[in-house]
GROMACS .gro file of C-alpha atoms in nm:
model
  286
    1UNK     CA    1   9.823   3.509  -0.113
    2UNK     CA    2   9.626   3.308   0.143
    3UNK     CA    3   9.735   2.956   0.245
    4UNK     CA    4   9.554   2.694   0.454
    5UNK     CA    5   9.804   2.580   0.717
    6UNK     CA    6   9.601   2.279   0.836
    7UNK     CA    7   9.797   1.956   0.876
    8UNK     CA    8   9.659   1.609   0.804
    9UNK     CA    9   9.608   1.374   1.097
   10UNK     CA   10   9.735   1.016   1.057
   11UNK     CA   11   9.366   0.949   1.111
   12UNK     CA   12   9.329   0.596   0.968
   13UNK     CA   13   9.352   0.332   1.239
   14UNK     CA   14   9.357  -0.044   1.187
   15UNK     CA   15   9.224  -0.227   1.490
   16UNK     CA   16   9.070  -0.548   1.617
   17UNK     CA   17   8.725  -0.596   1.760
   18UNK     CA   18   8.719  -0.713   2.119
   19UNK     CA   19   8.700  -0.996   2.218
   20UNK     CA   20   8.670  -1.171   1.877
   21UNK     CA   21   8.983  -1.023   1.720
   22UNK     CA   22   8.812  -0.944   1.389
   23UNK     CA   23   8.990  -0.677   1.182
   24UNK     CA   24   8.831  -0.333   1.145
   25UNK     CA   25   8.918   0.016   1.026
   26UNK     CA   26   8.842   0.352   1.189
   27UNK     CA   27   8.895   0.695   1.030
   28UNK     CA   28   8.887   0.993   1.267
   29UNK     CA   29   8.676   1.277   1.126
   30UNK     CA   30   8.586   1.533   1.394
   31UNK     CA   31   8.709   1.581   1.750
   32UNK     CA   32   8.391   1.608   1.958
   33UNK     CA   33   8.578   1.666   2.287
   34UNK     CA   34   8.623   1.456   2.601
   35UNK     CA   35   8.832   1.196   2.411
   36UNK     CA   36   8.540   1.137   2.174
   37UNK     CA   37   8.564   1.148   1.794
   38UNK     CA   38   8.314   1.119   1.513
   39UNK     CA   39   8.449   0.842   1.290
   40UNK     CA   40   8.395   0.638   0.977
   41UNK     CA   41   8.414   0.264   1.049
   42UNK     CA   42   8.441  -0.060   0.852
   43UNK     CA   43   8.275  -0.310   0.870
   44UNK     CA   44   7.978  -0.105   0.987
   45UNK     CA   45   7.742  -0.398   1.051
   46UNK     CA   46   7.970  -0.544   1.317
   47UNK     CA   47   8.058  -0.217   1.489
   48UNK     CA   48   7.744  -0.133   1.680
   49UNK     CA   49   7.687   0.068   1.995
   50UNK     CA   50   7.884  -0.077   2.285
   51UNK     CA   51   8.145  -0.247   2.066
   52UNK     CA   52   8.508  -0.216   2.179
   53UNK     CA   53   8.814  -0.192   1.953
   54UNK     CA   54   9.181  -0.235   2.039
   55UNK     CA   55   9.457  -0.064   1.838
   56UNK     CA   56   9.824  -0.161   1.830
   57UNK     CA   57   9.911  -0.367   2.135
   58UNK     CA   58   9.630  -0.211   2.334
   59UNK     CA   59   9.793   0.133   2.367
   60UNK     CA   60   9.464   0.275   2.238
   61UNK     CA   61   9.116   0.137   2.301
   62UNK     CA   62   8.790   0.274   2.161
   63UNK     CA   63   8.427   0.218   2.257
   64UNK     CA   64   8.142   0.299   2.022
   65UNK     CA   65   7.904   0.508   2.230
   66UNK     CA   66   7.657   0.619   1.960
   67UNK     CA   67   7.561   0.545   1.599
   68UNK     CA   68   7.472   0.866   1.414
   69UNK     CA   69   7.199   0.901   1.153
   70UNK     CA   70   7.457   0.937   0.875
   71UNK     CA   71   7.614   0.603   0.975
   72UNK     CA   72   7.920   0.756   1.139
   73UNK     CA   73   8.009   0.647   1.494
   74UNK     CA   74   8.097   0.840   1.805
   75UNK     CA   75   8.392   0.660   1.960
   76UNK     CA   76   8.532   0.736   2.306
   77UNK     CA   77   8.902   0.655   2.333
   78UNK     CA   78   9.103   0.555   2.639
   79UNK     CA   79   9.482   0.562   2.654
   80UNK     CA   80   9.780   0.666   2.862
   81UNK     CA   81   9.998   0.955   2.751
   82UNK     CA   82   9.938   1.207   2.472
   83UNK     CA   83   9.674   1.120   2.212
   84UNK     CA   84   9.851   1.281   1.914
   85UNK     CA   85  10.174   1.099   1.994
   86UNK     CA   86   9.987   0.767   2.004
   87UNK     CA   87   9.820   0.858   1.676
   88UNK     CA   88  10.156   0.934   1.514
   89UNK     CA   89  10.271   0.589   1.623
   90UNK     CA   90   9.963   0.386   1.523
   91UNK     CA   91   9.783   0.588   1.257
   92UNK     CA   92   9.816   0.597   0.880
   93UNK     CA   93   9.740   0.876   0.632
   94UNK     CA   94   9.371   0.864   0.520
   95UNK     CA   95   9.461   0.870   0.150
   96UNK     CA   96   9.193   0.909  -0.120
   97UNK     CA   97   9.077   0.579  -0.276
   98UNK     CA   98   9.245   0.654  -0.610
   99UNK     CA   99   9.588   0.642  -0.441
  100UNK     CA  100   9.640   0.266  -0.434
  101UNK     CA  101   9.975   0.241  -0.255
  102UNK     CA  102  10.092   0.354   0.086
  103UNK     CA  103  10.316   0.662   0.059
  104UNK     CA  104  10.677   0.583   0.149
  105UNK     CA  105  10.705   0.938   0.285
  106UNK     CA  106  10.388   1.057   0.461
  107UNK     CA  107  10.509   1.418   0.427
  108UNK     CA  108  10.424   1.400   0.057
  109UNK     CA  109  10.059   1.433   0.165
  110UNK     CA  110  10.134   1.745   0.373
  111UNK     CA  111  10.193   2.098   0.249
  112UNK     CA  112  10.537   2.242   0.332
  113UNK     CA  113  10.366   2.509   0.545
  114UNK     CA  114  10.126   2.280   0.738
  115UNK     CA  115  10.130   2.326   1.115
  116UNK     CA  116   9.777   2.314   1.269
  117UNK     CA  117   9.694   1.944   1.294
  118UNK     CA  118   9.331   1.846   1.239
  119UNK     CA  119   9.247   1.759   0.875
  120UNK     CA  120   9.117   1.427   0.746
  121UNK     CA  121   9.252   1.512   0.398
  122UNK     CA  122   9.516   1.747   0.261
  123UNK     CA  123   9.433   2.094   0.125
  124UNK     CA  124   9.583   1.966  -0.199
  125UNK     CA  125   9.625   2.289  -0.398
  126UNK     CA  126   9.905   2.370  -0.154
  127UNK     CA  127  10.100   2.056  -0.248
  128UNK     CA  128  10.229   2.246  -0.553
  129UNK     CA  129  10.433   2.488  -0.340
  130UNK     CA  130  10.788   2.434  -0.217
  131UNK     CA  131  10.961   2.649   0.043
  132UNK     CA  132  11.186   2.788  -0.232
  133UNK     CA  133  10.886   2.883  -0.448
  134UNK     CA  134  10.718   3.057  -0.155
  135UNK     CA  135  11.036   3.260  -0.096
  136UNK     CA  136  11.042   3.361  -0.463
  137UNK     CA  137  10.680   3.473  -0.438
  138UNK     CA  138  10.757   3.683  -0.129
  139UNK     CA  139  11.055   3.843  -0.307
  140UNK     CA  140  10.811   3.958  -0.577
  141UNK     CA  141  10.639   4.168  -0.311
  142UNK     CA  142  10.348   3.933  -0.245
  143UNK     CA  143  10.221   3.923   0.114
  144UNK     CA  144  10.172   3.559   0.218
  145UNK     CA  145   9.939   3.484   0.509
  146UNK     CA  146   9.759   3.181   0.652
  147UNK     CA  147   9.414   3.069   0.759
  148UNK     CA  148   9.319   2.731   0.903
  149UNK     CA  149   9.040   2.507   0.779
  150UNK     CA  150   9.043   2.145   0.890
  151UNK     CA  151   8.943   1.953   0.579
  152UNK     CA  152   8.672   1.688   0.624
  153UNK     CA  153   8.605   1.395   0.392
  154UNK     CA  154   8.266   1.554   0.315
  155UNK     CA  155   8.459   1.791   0.087
  156UNK     CA  156   8.467   1.514  -0.171
  157UNK     CA  157   8.104   1.404  -0.140
  158UNK     CA  158   7.932   1.440  -0.481
  159UNK     CA  159   7.618   1.648  -0.526
  160UNK     CA  160   7.330   1.405  -0.587
  161UNK     CA  161   7.036   1.640  -0.530
  162UNK     CA  162   6.848   1.739  -0.846
  163UNK     CA  163   6.825   2.097  -0.718
  164UNK     CA  164   7.163   2.237  -0.618
  165UNK     CA  165   7.008   2.430  -0.327
  166UNK     CA  166   6.891   2.099  -0.173
  167UNK     CA  167   7.245   1.965  -0.130
  168UNK     CA  168   7.334   1.929   0.238
  169UNK     CA  169   7.677   2.087   0.276
  170UNK     CA  170   7.918   1.941   0.532
  171UNK     CA  171   8.060   2.156   0.813
  172UNK     CA  172   8.430   2.218   0.874
  173UNK     CA  173   8.612   2.407   1.148
  174UNK     CA  174   8.807   2.712   1.034
  175UNK     CA  175   8.996   3.005   1.185
  176UNK     CA  176   9.136   3.338   1.070
  177UNK     CA  177   9.384   3.530   1.285
  178UNK     CA  178   9.382   3.904   1.347
  179UNK     CA  179   9.713   3.934   1.161
  180UNK     CA  180   9.575   3.761   0.850
  181UNK     CA  181   9.251   3.958   0.863
  182UNK     CA  182   9.443   4.288   0.878
  183UNK     CA  183   9.679   4.181   0.596
  184UNK     CA  184   9.384   4.102   0.369
  185UNK     CA  185   9.195   4.419   0.465
  186UNK     CA  186   9.503   4.634   0.391
  187UNK     CA  187   9.556   4.461   0.058
  188UNK     CA  188   9.196   4.522  -0.052
  189UNK     CA  189   9.202   4.884   0.069
  190UNK     CA  190   9.518   4.948  -0.136
  191UNK     CA  191   9.358   4.805  -0.451
  192UNK     CA  192   9.551   4.476  -0.439
  193UNK     CA  193   9.422   4.130  -0.518
  194UNK     CA  194   9.362   3.842  -0.279
  195UNK     CA  195   9.462   3.505  -0.423
  196UNK     CA  196   9.362   3.195  -0.227
  197UNK     CA  197   9.555   2.871  -0.254
  198UNK     CA  198   9.280   2.609  -0.257
  199UNK     CA  199   8.905   2.604  -0.214
  200UNK     CA  200   8.947   2.562   0.163
  201UNK     CA  201   9.127   2.897   0.198
  202UNK     CA  202   8.858   3.053  -0.020
  203UNK     CA  203   8.575   2.910   0.190
  204UNK     CA  204   8.740   3.035   0.509
  205UNK     CA  205   8.774   3.399   0.409
  206UNK     CA  206   8.434   3.409   0.238
  207UNK     CA  207   8.273   3.256   0.549
  208UNK     CA  208   8.406   3.524   0.784
  209UNK     CA  209   8.391   3.833   0.560
  210UNK     CA  210   8.124   4.091   0.630
  211UNK     CA  211   7.897   4.210   0.351
  212UNK     CA  212   8.142   4.498   0.304
  213UNK     CA  213   8.427   4.248   0.255
  214UNK     CA  214   8.597   4.340   0.584
  215UNK     CA  215   8.750   4.056   0.784
  216UNK     CA  216   8.800   4.022   1.159
  217UNK     CA  217   8.965   3.757   1.373
  218UNK     CA  218   8.718   3.467   1.376
  219UNK     CA  219   8.684   3.097   1.450
  220UNK     CA  220   8.402   2.845   1.423
  221UNK     CA  221   8.221   2.603   1.194
  222UNK     CA  222   8.133   2.682   0.835
  223UNK     CA  223   7.907   2.504   0.587
  224UNK     CA  224   7.923   2.773   0.319
  225UNK     CA  225   7.821   2.638  -0.023
  226UNK     CA  226   7.960   2.843  -0.313
  227UNK     CA  227   7.808   2.775  -0.655
  228UNK     CA  228   7.736   2.982  -0.970
  229UNK     CA  229   7.555   3.303  -0.883
  230UNK     CA  230   7.756   3.359  -0.564
  231UNK     CA  231   7.908   3.708  -0.529
  232UNK     CA  232   8.258   3.686  -0.385
  233UNK     CA  233   8.320   3.937  -0.104
  234UNK     CA  234   8.699   3.909  -0.075
  235UNK     CA  235   8.849   3.658  -0.318
  236UNK     CA  236   8.995   3.784  -0.646
  237UNK     CA  237   9.180   3.473  -0.764
  238UNK     CA  238   9.227   3.105  -0.688
  239UNK     CA  239   9.496   2.840  -0.725
  240UNK     CA  240   9.315   2.506  -0.745
  241UNK     CA  241   9.347   2.148  -0.866
  242UNK     CA  242   9.133   1.990  -1.136
  243UNK     CA  243   8.835   1.841  -0.950
  244UNK     CA  244   8.585   1.560  -0.992
  245UNK     CA  245   8.262   1.627  -1.185
  246UNK     CA  246   7.948   1.677  -0.973
  247UNK     CA  247   8.160   1.793  -0.677
  248UNK     CA  248   8.100   2.104  -0.469
  249UNK     CA  249   8.460   2.198  -0.554
  250UNK     CA  250   8.401   2.226  -0.927
  251UNK     CA  251   8.086   2.429  -0.852
  252UNK     CA  252   8.294   2.675  -0.646
  253UNK     CA  253   8.542   2.706  -0.934
  254UNK     CA  254   8.255   2.761  -1.178
  255UNK     CA  255   8.116   3.037  -0.955
  256UNK     CA  256   8.446   3.221  -0.995
  257UNK     CA  257   8.543   3.149  -1.355
  258UNK     CA  258   8.206   3.080  -1.518
  259UNK     CA  259   8.083   2.736  -1.617
  260UNK     CA  260   8.174   2.766  -1.986
  261UNK     CA  261   8.532   2.875  -1.910
  262UNK     CA  262   8.574   2.588  -1.664
  263UNK     CA  263   8.441   2.331  -1.912
  264UNK     CA  264   8.679   2.466  -2.177
  265UNK     CA  265   8.972   2.436  -1.936
  266UNK     CA  266   8.875   2.079  -1.851
  267UNK     CA  267   8.848   1.986  -2.220
  268UNK     CA  268   9.199   2.120  -2.270
  269UNK     CA  269   9.322   1.928  -1.965
  270UNK     CA  270   9.174   1.599  -2.090
  271UNK     CA  271   9.314   1.648  -2.442
  272UNK     CA  272   9.662   1.731  -2.313
  273UNK     CA  273   9.647   1.447  -2.056
  274UNK     CA  274   9.687   1.669  -1.749
  275UNK     CA  275   9.680   1.487  -1.417
  276UNK     CA  276   9.376   1.535  -1.192
  277UNK     CA  277   9.311   1.506  -0.815
  278UNK     CA  278   9.551   1.526  -0.519
  279UNK     CA  279   9.886   1.496  -0.697
  280UNK     CA  280   9.759   1.637  -1.024
  281UNK     CA  281   9.797   1.967  -1.204
  282UNK     CA  282   9.671   2.303  -1.083
  283UNK     CA  283   9.539   2.620  -1.244
  284UNK     CA  284   9.531   2.986  -1.149
  285UNK     CA  285   9.196   3.159  -1.196
  286UNK     CA  286   9.170   3.537  -1.158
   0.00000   0.00000   0.00000
């Protein structure tokens, strides 16, 4: 069983434009190095190149150094101390828009096995697992290993292109360790099955697998787009939430289970009033 051990950044920052004091919001998306992040900003019209933003009591200050074609901003931050510690102090969880209230306990939006900080959203299929459940699974003889994929908000962007092949897939940073690669290779060689928890774990191993299905230690960016017709090289099964229509996530699930089976499962879920999205129900497909 393959888990994604990425941890969600408290990436939502409420700040004030300098010198006017107008309120604004910044969501950190991708660390571009040298204290510079690609970010979503609101209100976009007032946050142009050269604008400065102060967060907290000035512990963190950002300057917009470039406006990207997609509307995102590159913001260079200045601060004293350790950036992640400042972020823990000032930042909020970047919750999906359908969660209307602030979480009293931010850990509810983290998996119990999260450790590699860097995601803008939780790998939500993993929210179904407790430490006790993972121990029970291990006692059954299941090998449990981890990959890392830092989830971007582009994961949830709907497919609007009329032709599926014209959809521009977002890129996300992912890693697979030598230990995990060897565990998966041994499992496949022995005739075992590889079950991924979440589409992010699936995308990671499918991105780095050779055509023969063999994995090696790897790290880098992936924009793999899995939709019906895709031949899985490693994955045998998937634990996943119920996803939004027209999403790349439901297309990945359909590639594995078949579109008709997925539609039937969703009809059942709607009739039985299953919960969807981050804190909703999950299914096992194999």
